[in-house]
XYZ file of C-alpha atoms in Angstrom:
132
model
C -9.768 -37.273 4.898
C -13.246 -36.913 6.645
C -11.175 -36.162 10.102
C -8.980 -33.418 8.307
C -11.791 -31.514 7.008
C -13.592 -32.045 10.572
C -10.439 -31.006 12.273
C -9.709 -28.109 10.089
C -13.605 -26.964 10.302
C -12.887 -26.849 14.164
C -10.173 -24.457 14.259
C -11.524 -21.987 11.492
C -14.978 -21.317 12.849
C -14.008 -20.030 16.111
C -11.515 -17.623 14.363
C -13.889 -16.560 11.650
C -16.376 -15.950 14.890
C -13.756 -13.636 17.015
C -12.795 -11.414 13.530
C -16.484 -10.991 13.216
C -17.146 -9.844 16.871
C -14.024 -7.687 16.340
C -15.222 -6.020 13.351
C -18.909 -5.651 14.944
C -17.145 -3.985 18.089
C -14.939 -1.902 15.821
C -17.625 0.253 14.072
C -20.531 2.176 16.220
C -24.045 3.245 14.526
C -25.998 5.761 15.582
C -29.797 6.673 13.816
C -29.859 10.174 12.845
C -33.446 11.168 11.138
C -33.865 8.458 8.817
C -30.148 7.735 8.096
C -27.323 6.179 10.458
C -24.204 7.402 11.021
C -21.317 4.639 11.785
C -17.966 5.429 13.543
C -15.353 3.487 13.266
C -13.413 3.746 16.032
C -10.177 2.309 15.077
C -9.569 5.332 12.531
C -11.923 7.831 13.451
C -14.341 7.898 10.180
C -17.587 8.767 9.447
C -19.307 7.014 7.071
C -23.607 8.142 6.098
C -25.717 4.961 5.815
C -29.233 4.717 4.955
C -31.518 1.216 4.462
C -31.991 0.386 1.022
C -33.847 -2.873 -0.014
C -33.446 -4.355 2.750
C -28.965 -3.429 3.533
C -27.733 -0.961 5.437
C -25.601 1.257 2.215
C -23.354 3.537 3.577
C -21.462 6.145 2.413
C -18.647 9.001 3.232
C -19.525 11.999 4.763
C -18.727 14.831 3.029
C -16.201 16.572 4.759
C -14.452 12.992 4.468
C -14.705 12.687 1.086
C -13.405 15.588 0.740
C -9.897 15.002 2.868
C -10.326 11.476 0.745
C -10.250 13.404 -2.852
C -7.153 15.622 -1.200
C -5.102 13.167 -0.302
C -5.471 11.106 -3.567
C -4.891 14.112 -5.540
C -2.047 14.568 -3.317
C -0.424 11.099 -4.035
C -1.232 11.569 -7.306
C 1.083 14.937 -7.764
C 3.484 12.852 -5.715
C 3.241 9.763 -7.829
C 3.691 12.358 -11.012
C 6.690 14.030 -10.007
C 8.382 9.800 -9.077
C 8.144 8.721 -12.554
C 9.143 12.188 -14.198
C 12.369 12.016 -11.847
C 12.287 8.739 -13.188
C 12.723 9.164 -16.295
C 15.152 11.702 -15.878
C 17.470 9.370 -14.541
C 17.359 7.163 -17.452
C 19.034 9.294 -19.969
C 22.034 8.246 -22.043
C 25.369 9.317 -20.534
C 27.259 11.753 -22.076
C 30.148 11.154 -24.338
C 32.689 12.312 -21.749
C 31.429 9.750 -19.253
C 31.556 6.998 -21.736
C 34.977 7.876 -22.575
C 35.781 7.611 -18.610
C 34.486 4.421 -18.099
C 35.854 2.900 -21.421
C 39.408 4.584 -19.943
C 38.616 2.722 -16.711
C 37.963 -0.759 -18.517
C 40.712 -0.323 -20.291
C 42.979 0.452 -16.920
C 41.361 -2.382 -15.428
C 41.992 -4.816 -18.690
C 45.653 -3.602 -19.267
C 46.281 -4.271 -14.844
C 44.229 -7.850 -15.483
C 46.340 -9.128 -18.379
C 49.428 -8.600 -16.392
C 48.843 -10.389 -13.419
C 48.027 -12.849 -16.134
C 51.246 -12.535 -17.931
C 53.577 -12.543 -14.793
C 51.818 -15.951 -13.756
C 52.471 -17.574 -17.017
C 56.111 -16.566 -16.732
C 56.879 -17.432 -13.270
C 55.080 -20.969 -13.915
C 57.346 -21.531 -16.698
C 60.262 -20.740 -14.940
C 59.583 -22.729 -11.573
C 56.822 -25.529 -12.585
C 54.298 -27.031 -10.375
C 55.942 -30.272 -8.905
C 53.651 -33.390 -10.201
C 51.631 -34.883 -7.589
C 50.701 -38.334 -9.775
């Protein structure tokens, strides 16, 4: 059990060590006054960081924020107008389409128990040889 947990140990650390040198060569900061600035440079943001106790807190810039509060509101209006359509969709059919489909059963029934009735008279008239 000891060898497992060794082996397993031995394949996990290096690929918890190259995700963290990919994240720390995915994001770029850059001291600005008394705050950083990071980039991250797979998507382009900004984000405003400053040193508080002791961590680095960061924060959107402003102009991100606000193409962050946009698009939510966006998907929001979007997400809306989904579940209005919604429930739309789920109102009860009108009287004239329940009598179309009850017509259609009933086609479907009347065609069903034929078949049925011509095979019960053409197995009484030539039966099944026995095969015992």
């Amino acid at each position: 059990m000891k060898t497992i947990a060794i082996g397993l140990a031995a394949l996990l650390i290096p690929a918890a060590l190259s995700a963290a040198e990919a994240d720390a060569a995915r994001f770029q900061l850059e001291r600005s006054g008394d705050h950083f600035i990071r980039l991250d440079k797979q998507t382009g943001a900004m984000s405003l960081c400053e040193e508080k106790e002791g961590s680095l807190v960061c924060r959107m810039a402003a102009d991100e924020r606000a193409a962050y509060e946009d698009e939510l509101d966006r998907l929001s209006e979007r997400v809306g107008a989904l579940e209005n359509k919604s429930i739309v969709n789920k109102a009860l059919p009108s009287d004239a389409e329940i009598d179309r489909s009850i017509s259609i059963m009933e086609k479907m029934m009347k065609s069903f128990m034929g078949v049925v009735k011509q095979f019960q008279e053409d197995e009484k008239t030539a039966p099944l040889p026995q095969k015992t």
